[in-house]
Coordinates of C-alpha atoms in Angstrom, one line a residue:
Chain A
A28 CA -15.4 -25.1 -1.4
Q29 CA -13.7 -28.0 -3.2
K30 CA -11.5 -29.5 -0.8
I31 CA -10.0 -32.1 -3.1
T32 CA -9.0 -30.7 -6.7
Q33 CA -7.4 -33.3 -9.4
T34 CA -6.9 -31.5 -12.6
Q35 CA -6.2 -34.0 -15.0
P36 CA -9.6 -35.6 -16.6
G37 CA -8.0 -38.3 -18.4
M38 CA -4.2 -39.4 -18.6
F39 CA -2.8 -41.6 -20.9
V40 CA 0.3 -44.3 -20.6
Q41 CA 1.9 -46.7 -21.9
E42 CA 2.0 -50.3 -21.0
K43 CA 5.3 -50.2 -18.4
E44 CA 6.0 -46.8 -17.9
A45 CA 5.4 -45.1 -14.5
V46 CA 2.6 -41.9 -14.4
T47 CA 2.0 -39.7 -11.7
L48 CA -1.4 -38.8 -11.2
D49 CA -2.1 -35.1 -9.6
C50 CA -4.0 -34.1 -6.4
T51 CA -4.1 -31.0 -4.4
Y52 CA -6.1 -30.3 -1.2
D53 CA -6.8 -27.7 0.7
T54 CA -7.3 -27.9 5.0
S55 CA -6.0 -25.6 7.6
D56 CA -6.5 -28.8 9.9
Q57 CA -2.9 -29.9 10.7
S58 CA -3.8 -33.3 11.2
Y59 CA -5.9 -35.3 8.5
G60 CA -5.6 -38.5 5.9
L61 CA -5.1 -38.7 2.1
F62 CA -6.4 -41.7 0.2
W63 CA -6.3 -42.8 -3.1
Y64 CA -8.8 -45.7 -4.3
K65 CA -9.1 -47.1 -8.2
Q66 CA -12.5 -47.8 -9.6
P67 CA -12.2 -50.0 -12.7
S68 CA -15.1 -50.4 -15.1
S69 CA -16.6 -53.0 -13.1
G70 CA -17.3 -50.6 -10.1
E71 CA -15.5 -51.3 -7.2
M72 CA -14.5 -49.1 -5.0
I73 CA -10.6 -50.3 -4.8
F74 CA -8.0 -48.6 -1.6
L75 CA -4.9 -48.1 -2.6
I76 CA -2.6 -45.6 -0.3
Y77 CA -3.6 -43.9 2.5
Q78 CA -1.0 -40.9 3.7
G79 CA -1.5 -39.8 6.9
S80 CA 0.0 -35.9 7.5
Y81 CA 2.3 -36.3 9.8
D82 CA 3.9 -39.2 7.9
E83 CA 7.3 -38.1 7.0
Q84 CA 8.0 -40.8 4.9
N85 CA 6.3 -40.7 1.6
A86 CA 3.4 -44.1 1.5
T87 CA 3.7 -47.1 -0.9
E88 CA 1.9 -50.5 -1.5
G89 CA 4.0 -52.1 -3.8
R90 CA 3.8 -50.4 -7.2
Y91 CA 1.7 -47.1 -5.7
S92 CA 3.2 -44.6 -4.2
L93 CA 2.3 -41.2 -2.7
N94 CA 4.4 -38.0 -3.4
F95 CA 3.3 -36.5 -0.8
Q96 CA 4.1 -32.8 -0.6
K97 CA 3.1 -30.8 2.4
A98 CA 3.7 -27.5 1.6
R99 CA 2.5 -27.7 -1.5
K100 CA -0.7 -29.4 -0.7
S101 CA -0.4 -31.6 -3.0
A102 CA -0.5 -35.5 -3.0
N103 CA 0.0 -37.1 -6.1
L104 CA -0.1 -40.7 -6.7
V105 CA 2.9 -42.5 -8.8
I106 CA 2.4 -45.7 -10.5
S107 CA 5.2 -47.4 -11.9
A108 CA 5.6 -50.0 -14.8
S109 CA 1.9 -49.6 -15.5
Q110 CA -0.4 -52.6 -16.4
L111 CA -3.0 -53.0 -18.6
G112 CA -5.2 -53.7 -15.9
D113 CA -4.4 -50.4 -14.2
S114 CA -6.8 -48.9 -16.8
A115 CA -9.3 -47.3 -14.1
M116 CA -10.8 -44.4 -12.7
Y117 CA -8.4 -42.5 -9.5
F118 CA -10.0 -40.7 -7.1
C119 CA -8.3 -38.7 -4.4
A120 CA -9.6 -38.2 -1.0
M121 CA -9.3 -36.6 2.4
R122 CA -10.6 -36.4 5.3
V123 CA -12.1 -32.8 6.0
Y124 CA -13.2 -31.8 9.8
S125 CA -16.8 -30.9 10.0
G126 CA -19.4 -30.8 12.7
G127 CA -17.0 -32.9 15.1
S128 CA -16.0 -35.9 12.8
Y129 CA -13.5 -36.0 9.8
I130 CA -15.6 -36.7 6.6
P131 CA -14.0 -38.2 3.6
T132 CA -14.2 -35.9 0.8
F133 CA -13.4 -37.0 -3.1
G134 CA -11.6 -35.4 -6.2
R135 CA -13.6 -35.8 -9.6
G136 CA -11.3 -38.5 -10.1
T137 CA -8.6 -38.8 -13.1
S138 CA -9.3 -41.4 -15.7
L139 CA -6.1 -43.7 -16.5
I140 CA -6.1 -45.2 -20.0
V141 CA -3.4 -47.6 -20.1
H142 CA -2.0 -48.6 -23.9
P143 CA -0.5 -51.7 -24.8
Chain B
D29 CA -20.4 -63.0 5.2
A30 CA -18.4 -60.2 6.4
G31 CA -17.7 -57.1 4.4
I32 CA -20.7 -54.1 3.6
T33 CA -23.4 -55.2 1.3
Q34 CA -25.9 -53.3 -0.7
S35 CA -29.4 -53.9 -2.1
P36 CA -31.0 -53.4 -4.5
R37 CA -27.4 -53.6 -6.6
Y38 CA -30.1 -52.0 -9.7
K39 CA -33.5 -50.4 -9.0
I40 CA -35.7 -48.7 -11.6
T41 CA -38.5 -46.9 -10.9
E42 CA -40.8 -43.8 -11.3
T43 CA -40.9 -40.2 -10.5
G44 CA -42.7 -39.7 -7.2
R45 CA -42.3 -43.0 -6.3
Q46 CA -40.5 -43.9 -2.8
V47 CA -37.6 -45.8 -2.7
T48 CA -35.1 -47.4 -0.2
L49 CA -31.6 -48.2 -0.5
M50 CA -30.0 -50.7 2.5
C51 CA -26.2 -51.2 3.5
H52 CA -25.5 -53.7 6.2
Q53 CA -22.1 -53.9 7.5
T54 CA -20.6 -57.0 9.7
W55 CA -17.7 -55.3 11.5
S56 CA -19.7 -52.7 13.4
H57 CA -17.6 -49.8 12.6
S58 CA -18.9 -46.5 13.4
Y59 CA -19.2 -44.6 10.9
M60 CA -21.4 -44.9 7.9
F61 CA -21.8 -42.8 4.7
W62 CA -23.6 -42.3 1.6
Y63 CA -22.4 -41.1 -1.8
R64 CA -23.5 -40.5 -5.3
Q65 CA -21.5 -40.8 -8.2
D66 CA -22.1 -38.8 -10.7
L67 CA -20.2 -38.2 -14.5
G68 CA -17.6 -35.0 -13.7
H69 CA -18.8 -34.9 -10.4
G70 CA -16.7 -37.9 -8.7
L71 CA -18.4 -39.1 -5.4
R72 CA -20.4 -36.7 -3.2
L73 CA -21.8 -37.2 0.4
I74 CA -25.2 -37.2 1.0
Y75 CA -25.7 -37.9 4.4
Y76 CA -22.8 -39.9 7.2
S77 CA -23.7 -41.4 10.4
A78 CA -21.4 -41.3 13.7
A79 CA -22.6 -43.8 15.8
A80 CA -26.5 -45.0 15.9
D81 CA -28.7 -42.7 15.8
I82 CA -26.5 -39.6 15.6
T83 CA -26.8 -38.6 11.6
D84 CA -26.2 -35.1 9.8
K85 CA -26.2 -34.3 6.4
G86 CA -23.4 -34.3 3.9
E87 CA -23.2 -31.7 0.4
V88 CA -26.1 -33.1 -1.0
P89 CA -28.9 -34.2 1.3
D90 CA -31.9 -32.2 -0.2
G91 CA -34.7 -35.2 -1.4
Y92 CA -32.6 -38.3 1.0
V93 CA -33.7 -39.4 4.5
V94 CA -31.4 -42.1 6.3
S95 CA -31.7 -43.7 9.9
R96 CA -29.7 -45.7 11.9
S97 CA -31.3 -47.8 14.5
K98 CA -28.9 -50.4 14.8
T99 CA -24.9 -50.0 14.3
E100 CA -25.0 -52.5 11.1
N101 CA -27.5 -50.9 9.1
F102 CA -28.0 -47.4 7.3
P103 CA -30.6 -47.4 4.9
L104 CA -31.1 -44.1 2.4
T105 CA -34.8 -43.3 1.4
L106 CA -35.6 -41.3 -1.5
E107 CA -39.1 -40.0 -0.2
S108 CA -39.7 -39.2 -3.9
A109 CA -37.9 -39.7 -6.3
T110 CA -36.9 -37.1 -8.9
R111 CA -35.1 -37.7 -11.9
S112 CA -32.4 -35.9 -11.2
Q113 CA -31.7 -38.6 -8.1
T114 CA -30.8 -41.4 -11.1
S115 CA -27.0 -42.2 -10.2
V116 CA -24.8 -44.7 -8.7
Y117 CA -24.9 -45.0 -4.9
F118 CA -22.2 -45.7 -3.1
C119 CA -22.4 -46.9 1.2
A120 CA -18.9 -46.8 3.0
S121 CA -18.1 -47.4 6.6
S122 CA -15.1 -46.6 8.7
E123 CA -13.9 -47.4 12.4
T124 CA -12.3 -44.4 13.0
V125 CA -13.2 -41.0 13.0
N126 CA -9.7 -39.1 11.6
T127 CA -7.7 -42.0 9.9
G128 CA -8.2 -45.5 8.3
E129 CA -9.7 -46.5 5.4
L130 CA -13.2 -46.5 4.3
F131 CA -14.7 -49.7 3.0
F132 CA -17.2 -49.3 0.2
G133 CA -20.5 -51.4 -0.7
E134 CA -20.4 -52.4 -4.3
G135 CA -22.6 -49.7 -5.4
S136 CA -26.5 -49.4 -6.2
R137 CA -27.3 -48.0 -9.4
L138 CA -30.8 -46.0 -9.4
T139 CA -32.6 -44.8 -12.3
V140 CA -35.7 -43.0 -12.0
L141 CA -37.5 -42.5 -15.2

């Protein structure tokens, strides 16, 4: 069963505007971690932000913030003041407990295009 | 240099041949992972390892073999490559079991003809 759902295959945003990329997850664990990664066209995976399930405040890293709504099981990524360089694939991920380890499981990704 | 490196970066092979993708990390992270990335599927876990000599299957293990005799190396072998294994393969490592960032290699693009 899919544990991470990203419902937006593609998103478009105007430069300098904010954009929200959706991510919902499914777990019965109390302790888990949520991540967002960026993959530009060059192919490398770039870590953006992390949110622990017990963290009371939403994680922020520069222009990136994670809108964590535990009851709704959502972990949306908000990018403020979009830049052309933000055009990329974005992956939401969660560590899922399996066989004694917490295994990182990824969503299918959202392609973001930033227009000038 | 410190980090996680994959080799080869690009490989073209033929159906039925054996291929090994190498992964080496310099941090002594306990956890290592192999993912494949295909359009529309995101990253799917092939195998992972919690420590040297401890490996386990992920979501899509069929057709792949791994080993981990040393903490720093986690090779992935396709024993008899098939066209469906044409993909981009990512190796990753992690220091902790529950939280903490995954560190990715640059990826290996494999084409099976």
